[in-house]
Amino acid sequence: MKIFISNLHGQSDSSTAMIAQNTVTDIAKGMWMNELPISYFPINSLSLEQMAERAAEIANNLSRDDVIILQLPTWNGIAFDEILIESIKKRQAKMIAFVHDFVPYMFAKNYYLLDRYLNAYNQTELLILPSQKMGDMMTEAGLKKKFVIQELWDHHVNIPVKVNQEFNKNKVVFAGSLTRFPFIWDLDGQLDVDVFSNDQGRDNSSIHIKGWQPDAILIHELANSGAMGLVWSENFTDRPEREYSKINASYKLSTYLAAGIPVILREENAKAEIVSRYGAGLIVNELDDLKNKLNEMSQEDINQMREHAKKLGFLIRHGEFTRKVLVDSIFKAIGDEKNENI
């Protein structure tokens, strides 16, 4: 028996979707798993026959009773994912679907694909999901398979992280596009905000554009910021991002924690419970309350929160959450016949 993991290639170097898959694969290869690369292609650029040929090339690497951790979606469209899963089934390999994003819940315009995604994922032995709530919603909608929960994303970076000893209550950091997250401008004049994106700034603004940075450099900059990291979403037309944050695992959240800095997020966020459990962040339900909440923190609160964030960051940088969920899912898929969730 061999264990394989799929890995996305061919998207932009700044693609969070590809970075997440590459990171998981890097950790998995350190656990003696074998990479199965999947090339990205624009949806509808290939015929069904061409998709089947690509899927067969991937599946032909597998033998009976091998285990394949399939990182999904492949971002090549549901048609390709269906064909790929069917091709793997023919090889009689055991499939674990590591669901990074669930497209029907992510985009309102794709909700009509719900049954197709569930039918495809029901062909696997087991799913890795970002939250219990997502699993419950999928089960209610027709998912018939067991699942394990991914607690946090890892950032497998081999760099020394030295957190700035100074802390500025009047400053936060935000990694994300202001085009996608325009509500950050609401903090203009209230707090200093360092934004890591390639957006256009404004004159005489407290919103400071720092540019997009690759993971290792970004983590260094965040660690040196002397601030907390903001994890925030709002709903937009066709993008129910606030609703999705209630069931999804934020990669941005783990980026901040990997840098050893505490985070700010809503209580409804899917990862608020684990952040609170580790004492590594501040729960704020409205952006208008953020400045007051920061000012209300005592120095002791700040010191404890920052210390807890540094400890959690150590685990994230060393890939411990990914290792745990991969091991749990493999044992569950090949050795546990009970119909229970971990």
GROMACS .gro file of C-alpha atoms in nm:
model
  342
    1MET     CA    1   0.000   0.000   0.000
    2LYS     CA    2   0.120   0.348  -0.089
    3ILE     CA    3  -0.022   0.682   0.020
    4PHE     CA    4  -0.057   0.964  -0.232
    5ILE     CA    5  -0.167   1.326  -0.212
    6SER     CA    6  -0.283   1.541  -0.501
    7ASN     CA    7  -0.133   1.885  -0.551
    8LEU     CA    8  -0.240   2.179  -0.766
    9HIS     CA    9   0.006   2.343  -1.005
   10GLY     CA   10  -0.020   2.615  -1.266
   11GLN     CA   11  -0.208   2.896  -1.092
   12SER     CA   12  -0.060   3.235  -1.002
   13ASP     CA   13   0.213   3.233  -0.738
   14SER     CA   14  -0.016   3.454  -0.527
   15SER     CA   15  -0.308   3.208  -0.545
   16THR     CA   16  -0.409   3.118  -0.190
   17ALA     CA   17  -0.581   2.805  -0.322
   18MET     CA   18  -0.259   2.677  -0.476
   19ILE     CA   19  -0.041   2.789  -0.184
   20ALA     CA   20  -0.265   2.596   0.057
   21GLN     CA   21  -0.244   2.275  -0.149
   22ASN     CA   22   0.131   2.313  -0.196
   23THR     CA   23   0.179   2.361   0.179
   24VAL     CA   24  -0.024   2.052   0.269
   25THR     CA   25   0.169   1.850   0.011
   26ASP     CA   26   0.504   1.971   0.141
   27ILE     CA   27   0.411   1.851   0.490
   28ALA     CA   28   0.266   1.523   0.358
   29LYS     CA   29   0.582   1.445   0.161
   30GLY     CA   30   0.773   1.477   0.487
   31MET     CA   31   0.546   1.196   0.611
   32TRP     CA   32   0.656   0.970   0.322
   33MET     CA   33   0.351   1.039   0.107
   34ASN     CA   34   0.381   1.060  -0.271
   35GLU     CA   35   0.274   1.366  -0.468
   36LEU     CA   36   0.028   1.340  -0.756
   37PRO     CA   37   0.043   1.674  -0.942
   38ILE     CA   38  -0.274   1.815  -1.099
   39SER     CA   39  -0.236   2.089  -1.357
   40TYR     CA   40  -0.475   2.382  -1.352
   41PHE     CA   41  -0.664   2.465  -1.670
   42PRO     CA   42  -0.936   2.723  -1.741
   43ILE     CA   43  -1.282   2.575  -1.690
   44ASN     CA   44  -1.450   2.480  -2.020
   45SER     CA   45  -1.118   2.489  -2.206
   46LEU     CA   46  -1.111   2.108  -2.241
   47SER     CA   47  -1.366   1.865  -2.379
   48LEU     CA   48  -1.498   1.584  -2.160
   49GLU     CA   49  -1.278   1.343  -2.355
   50GLN     CA   50  -0.968   1.553  -2.285
   51MET     CA   51  -1.062   1.575  -1.917
   52ALA     CA   52  -1.100   1.197  -1.905
   53GLU     CA   53  -0.753   1.154  -2.056
   54ARG     CA   54  -0.600   1.384  -1.793
   55ALA     CA   55  -0.787   1.211  -1.512
   56ALA     CA   56  -0.677   0.868  -1.634
   57GLU     CA   57  -0.313   0.978  -1.642
   58ILE     CA   58  -0.341   1.079  -1.276
   59ALA     CA   59  -0.538   0.773  -1.163
   60ASN     CA   60  -0.306   0.528  -1.342
   61ASN     CA   61  -0.043   0.600  -1.076
   62LEU     CA   62  -0.264   0.422  -0.822
   63SER     CA   63  -0.306   0.055  -0.742
   64ARG     CA   64  -0.568  -0.141  -0.553
   65ASP     CA   65  -0.577  -0.049  -0.181
   66ASP     CA   66  -0.352   0.254  -0.220
   67VAL     CA   67  -0.473   0.564  -0.037
   68ILE     CA   68  -0.512   0.895  -0.218
   69ILE     CA   69  -0.574   1.219  -0.030
   70LEU     CA   70  -0.747   1.426  -0.295
   71GLN     CA   71  -0.724   1.799  -0.226
   72LEU     CA   72  -1.050   1.947  -0.347
   73PRO     CA   73  -1.168   2.131  -0.535
   74THR     CA   74  -0.903   2.099  -0.805
   75TRP     CA   75  -1.032   2.438  -0.929
   76ASN     CA   76  -1.074   2.278  -1.272
   77GLY     CA   77  -1.453   2.264  -1.235
   78ILE     CA   78  -1.693   2.005  -1.098
   79ALA     CA   79  -1.701   1.814  -1.428
   80PHE     CA   80  -1.329   1.738  -1.404
   81ASP     CA   81  -1.351   1.653  -1.034
   82GLU     CA   82  -1.634   1.407  -1.105
   83ILE     CA   83  -1.433   1.240  -1.382
   84LEU     CA   84  -1.120   1.226  -1.167
   85ILE     CA   85  -1.303   1.068  -0.873
   86GLU     CA   86  -1.462   0.811  -1.105
   87SER     CA   87  -1.122   0.728  -1.257
   88ILE     CA   88  -0.973   0.674  -0.911
   89LYS     CA   89  -1.267   0.453  -0.811
   90LYS     CA   90  -1.189   0.227  -1.107
   91ARG     CA   91  -0.837   0.178  -0.968
   92GLN     CA   92  -0.994   0.058  -0.639
   93ALA     CA   93  -0.786   0.299  -0.434
   94LYS     CA   94  -0.921   0.446  -0.112
   95MET     CA   95  -1.004   0.814  -0.144
   96ILE     CA   96  -0.995   1.082   0.124
   97ALA     CA   97  -1.141   1.415   0.010
   98PHE     CA   98  -0.952   1.701   0.174
   99VAL     CA   99  -1.206   1.977   0.114
  100HIS     CA  100  -1.032   2.315   0.120
  101ASP     CA  101  -1.342   2.501   0.002
  102PHE     CA  102  -1.695   2.384  -0.066
  103VAL     CA  103  -1.789   2.573  -0.381
  104PRO     CA  104  -2.172   2.557  -0.350
  105TYR     CA  105  -2.153   2.733  -0.013
  106MET     CA  106  -1.871   2.965  -0.116
  107PHE     CA  107  -2.046   3.134  -0.409
  108ALA     CA  108  -2.422   3.190  -0.427
  109LYS     CA  109  -2.418   3.147  -0.806
  110ASN     CA  110  -2.280   2.793  -0.764
  111TYR     CA  111  -2.533   2.668  -0.510
  112TYR     CA  112  -2.717   2.487  -0.790
  113LEU     CA  113  -2.417   2.251  -0.809
  114LEU     CA  114  -2.473   2.127  -0.452
  115ASP     CA  115  -2.606   1.782  -0.547
  116ARG     CA  116  -2.324   1.721  -0.795
  117TYR     CA  117  -2.058   1.801  -0.537
  118LEU     CA  118  -2.224   1.587  -0.270
  119ASN     CA  119  -2.269   1.295  -0.510
  120ALA     CA  120  -1.901   1.317  -0.605
  121TYR     CA  121  -1.782   1.335  -0.245
  122ASN     CA  122  -2.006   1.043  -0.151
  123GLN     CA  123  -1.781   0.829  -0.373
  124THR     CA  124  -1.492   0.875  -0.128
  125GLU     CA  125  -1.422   0.687   0.196
  126LEU     CA  126  -1.391   0.995   0.413
  127LEU     CA  127  -1.377   1.374   0.407
  128ILE     CA  128  -1.156   1.627   0.582
  129LEU     CA  129  -1.368   1.937   0.645
  130PRO     CA  130  -1.287   2.278   0.792
  131SER     CA  131  -1.561   2.274   1.056
  132GLN     CA  132  -1.825   2.062   1.224
  133LYS     CA  133  -2.089   2.310   1.111
  134MET     CA  134  -1.996   2.262   0.746
  135GLY     CA  135  -2.012   1.887   0.796
  136ASP     CA  136  -2.354   1.914   0.958
  137MET     CA  137  -2.484   2.130   0.673
  138MET     CA  138  -2.349   1.891   0.410
  139THR     CA  139  -2.490   1.589   0.595
  140GLU     CA  140  -2.832   1.751   0.612
  141ALA     CA  141  -2.807   1.821   0.238
  142GLY     CA  142  -2.716   1.461   0.149
  143LEU     CA  143  -2.356   1.381   0.247
  144LYS     CA  144  -2.339   1.017   0.354
  145LYS     CA  145  -1.972   0.987   0.449
  146LYS     CA  146  -1.777   1.028   0.771
  147PHE     CA  147  -1.555   1.330   0.818
  148VAL     CA  148  -1.273   1.459   1.036
  149ILE     CA  149  -1.218   1.824   1.121
  150GLN     CA  150  -0.920   2.033   1.018
  151GLU     CA  151  -0.853   2.270   1.308
  152LEU     CA  152  -0.621   2.521   1.142
  153TRP     CA  153  -0.415   2.571   0.828
  154ASP     CA  154  -0.041   2.538   0.867
  155HIS     CA  155   0.232   2.759   0.721
  156HIS     CA  156   0.533   2.535   0.678
  157VAL     CA  157   0.809   2.797   0.668
  158ASN     CA  158   1.164   2.736   0.784
  159ILE     CA  159   1.245   3.086   0.898
  160PRO     CA  160   1.320   3.223   1.243
  161VAL     CA  161   1.028   3.431   1.367
  162LYS     CA  162   1.109   3.709   1.611
  163VAL     CA  163   0.800   3.890   1.733
  164ASN     CA  164   0.836   4.263   1.797
  165GLN     CA  165   0.837   4.323   2.173
  166GLU     CA  166   0.653   4.653   2.130
  167PHE     CA  167   0.275   4.654   2.091
  168ASN     CA  168   0.062   4.931   1.943
  169LYS     CA  169  -0.303   4.933   2.052
  170ASN     CA  170  -0.385   5.180   1.778
  171LYS     CA  171  -0.270   4.959   1.493
  172VAL     CA  172  -0.386   4.639   1.321
  173VAL     CA  173  -0.261   4.448   1.017
  174PHE     CA  174  -0.468   4.304   0.734
  175ALA     CA  175  -0.359   4.064   0.460
  176GLY     CA  176  -0.602   4.096   0.172
  177SER     CA  177  -0.722   4.302  -0.122
  178LEU     CA  178  -0.912   4.623  -0.051
  179THR     CA  179  -1.106   4.559  -0.370
  180ARG     CA  180  -1.239   4.237  -0.220
  181PHE     CA  181  -1.254   4.372   0.136
  182PRO     CA  182  -1.349   4.741   0.095
  183PHE     CA  183  -1.483   4.769   0.452
  184ILE     CA  184  -1.123   4.812   0.570
  185TRP     CA  185  -1.157   5.175   0.458
  186ASP     CA  186  -1.413   5.217   0.740
  187LEU     CA  187  -1.117   5.207   0.981
  188ASP     CA  188  -0.952   5.505   0.811
  189GLY     CA  189  -0.892   5.770   1.075
  190GLN     CA  190  -0.975   5.531   1.361
  191LEU     CA  191  -0.673   5.300   1.354
  192ASP     CA  192  -0.347   5.261   1.166
  193VAL     CA  193  -0.390   4.963   0.935
  194ASP     CA  194  -0.102   4.802   0.746
  195VAL     CA  195  -0.257   4.632   0.442
  196PHE     CA  196  -0.057   4.368   0.258
  197SER     CA  197  -0.193   4.387  -0.096
  198ASN     CA  198  -0.121   4.564  -0.423
  199ASP     CA  199  -0.410   4.809  -0.396
  200GLN     CA  200  -0.393   5.182  -0.453
  201GLY     CA  201  -0.365   5.386  -0.136
  202ARG     CA  202  -0.505   5.729  -0.051
  203ASP     CA  203  -0.328   6.046   0.053
  204ASN     CA  204  -0.338   6.141   0.423
  205SER     CA  205  -0.487   5.806   0.517
  206SER     CA  206  -0.428   5.580   0.817
  207ILE     CA  207  -0.462   5.282   0.579
  208HIS     CA  208  -0.105   5.202   0.468
  209ILE     CA  209  -0.051   4.982   0.161
  210LYS     CA  210   0.248   4.752   0.209
  211GLY     CA  211   0.217   4.545  -0.110
  212TRP     CA  212   0.163   4.174  -0.163
  213GLN     CA  213   0.441   3.959  -0.014
  214PRO     CA  214   0.528   3.589  -0.046
  215ASP     CA  215   0.456   3.381   0.262
  216ALA     CA  216   0.799   3.387   0.428
  217ILE     CA  217   0.844   3.763   0.388
  218LEU     CA  218   0.484   3.832   0.490
  219ILE     CA  219   0.524   3.634   0.812
  220HIS     CA  220   0.843   3.827   0.892
  221GLU     CA  221   0.664   4.159   0.832
  222LEU     CA  222   0.364   4.058   1.041
  223ALA     CA  223   0.584   3.941   1.328
  224ASN     CA  224   0.760   4.277   1.323
  225SER     CA  225   0.437   4.480   1.308
  226GLY     CA  226   0.372   4.507   1.682
  227ALA     CA  227   0.001   4.468   1.609
  228MET     CA  228  -0.284   4.218   1.591
  229GLY     CA  229  -0.411   4.056   1.271
  230LEU     CA  230  -0.765   4.128   1.154
  231VAL     CA  231  -0.980   3.840   1.022
  232TRP     CA  232  -1.301   3.989   0.888
  233SER     CA  233  -1.565   3.925   0.623
  234GLU     CA  234  -1.887   4.085   0.506
  235ASN     CA  235  -2.155   3.959   0.270
  236PHE     CA  236  -2.162   4.093  -0.085
  237THR     CA  237  -2.383   4.024  -0.384
  238ASP     CA  238  -2.311   3.666  -0.494
  239ARG     CA  239  -2.036   3.639  -0.230
  240PRO     CA  240  -2.181   3.548   0.111
  241GLU     CA  241  -1.835   3.576   0.268
  242ARG     CA  242  -1.951   3.652   0.621
  243GLU     CA  243  -2.180   3.348   0.615
  244TYR     CA  244  -1.903   3.136   0.467
  245SER     CA  245  -1.661   3.243   0.743
  246LYS     CA  246  -1.893   3.069   0.990
  247ILE     CA  247  -1.810   2.729   0.838
  248ASN     CA  248  -1.472   2.771   0.671
  249ALA     CA  249  -1.108   2.767   0.786
  250SER     CA  250  -0.943   3.100   0.708
  251TYR     CA  251  -0.592   3.078   0.563
  252LYS     CA  252  -0.541   3.441   0.663
  253LEU     CA  253  -0.607   3.354   1.027
  254SER     CA  254  -0.324   3.102   1.025
  255THR     CA  255  -0.093   3.346   0.847
  256TYR     CA  256  -0.120   3.586   1.140
  257LEU     CA  257  -0.079   3.310   1.397
  258ALA     CA  258   0.221   3.168   1.209
  259ALA     CA  259   0.380   3.509   1.261
  260GLY     CA  260   0.316   3.475   1.634
  261ILE     CA  261   0.070   3.765   1.654
  262PRO     CA  262  -0.279   3.750   1.810
  263VAL     CA  263  -0.586   3.775   1.591
  264ILE     CA  264  -0.913   3.966   1.590
  265LEU     CA  265  -1.228   3.790   1.471
  266ARG     CA  266  -1.601   3.762   1.521
  267GLU     CA  267  -1.749   3.517   1.769
  268GLU     CA  268  -1.942   3.356   1.481
  269ASN     CA  269  -1.621   3.273   1.292
  270ALA     CA  270  -1.572   2.898   1.252
  271LYS     CA  271  -1.234   2.918   1.427
  272ALA     CA  272  -1.331   3.153   1.711
  273GLU     CA  273  -1.361   2.859   1.950
  274ILE     CA  274  -1.008   2.730   1.891
  275VAL     CA  275  -0.864   3.084   1.909
  276SER     CA  276  -1.042   3.136   2.242
  277ARG     CA  277  -0.933   2.794   2.366
  278TYR     CA  278  -0.570   2.880   2.301
  279GLY     CA  279  -0.616   3.236   2.430
  280ALA     CA  280  -0.462   3.370   2.110
  281GLY     CA  281  -0.703   3.641   2.004
  282LEU     CA  282  -0.969   3.901   2.065
  283ILE     CA  283  -1.338   3.847   1.988
  284VAL     CA  284  -1.505   4.157   1.840
  285ASN     CA  285  -1.847   4.145   1.678
  286GLU     CA  286  -1.850   4.482   1.498
  287LEU     CA  287  -1.571   4.683   1.339
  288ASP     CA  288  -1.710   4.996   1.506
  289ASP     CA  289  -1.624   4.838   1.843
  290LEU     CA  290  -1.267   4.747   1.751
  291LYS     CA  291  -1.088   5.062   1.869
  292ASN     CA  292  -1.262   5.054   2.209
  293LYS     CA  293  -1.197   4.681   2.253
  294LEU     CA  294  -0.827   4.731   2.185
  295ASN     CA  295  -0.805   5.022   2.428
  296GLU     CA  296  -0.983   4.822   2.700
  297MET     CA  297  -0.716   4.550   2.703
  298SER     CA  298  -0.482   4.557   3.001
  299GLN     CA  299  -0.109   4.509   2.957
  300GLU     CA  300  -0.141   4.171   3.127
  301ASP     CA  301  -0.412   4.067   2.879
  302ILE     CA  302  -0.194   4.176   2.589
  303ASN     CA  303   0.114   3.995   2.718
  304GLN     CA  304  -0.074   3.669   2.775
  305MET     CA  305  -0.246   3.683   2.438
  306ARG     CA  306   0.081   3.749   2.256
  307GLU     CA  307   0.256   3.466   2.440
  308HIS     CA  308  -0.022   3.222   2.352
  309ALA     CA  309  -0.014   3.332   1.988
  310LYS     CA  310   0.361   3.267   1.971
  311LYS     CA  311   0.315   2.912   2.102
  312LEU     CA  312   0.036   2.845   1.855
  313GLY     CA  313   0.249   2.992   1.577
  314PHE     CA  314   0.525   2.742   1.654
  315LEU     CA  315   0.284   2.453   1.591
  316ILE     CA  316   0.155   2.610   1.269
  317ARG     CA  317   0.502   2.678   1.127
  318HIS     CA  318   0.603   2.318   1.196
  319GLY     CA  319   0.297   2.168   1.024
  320GLU     CA  320   0.152   1.999   1.331
  321PHE     CA  321  -0.217   2.059   1.256
  322THR     CA  322  -0.182   1.917   0.905
  323ARG     CA  323   0.010   1.613   1.027
  324LYS     CA  324  -0.256   1.541   1.286
  325VAL     CA  325  -0.552   1.564   1.048
  326LEU     CA  326  -0.376   1.356   0.780
  327VAL     CA  327  -0.289   1.080   1.028
  328ASP     CA  328  -0.640   1.085   1.178
  329SER     CA  329  -0.802   1.063   0.835
  330ILE     CA  330  -0.579   0.779   0.711
  331PHE     CA  331  -0.646   0.568   1.021
  332LYS     CA  332  -1.016   0.643   0.991
  333ALA     CA  333  -1.027   0.555   0.620
  334ILE     CA  334  -0.840   0.224   0.638
  335GLY     CA  335  -0.909   0.090   0.984
  336ASP     CA  336  -1.224   0.225   1.146
  337GLU     CA  337  -1.553   0.081   1.027
  338LYS     CA  338  -1.765   0.266   1.284
  339ASN     CA  339  -1.991   0.532   1.140
  340GLU     CA  340  -1.873   0.801   1.378
  341ASN     CA  341  -1.697   1.132   1.329
  342ILE     CA  342  -1.371   1.216   1.504
   0.00000   0.00000   0.00000
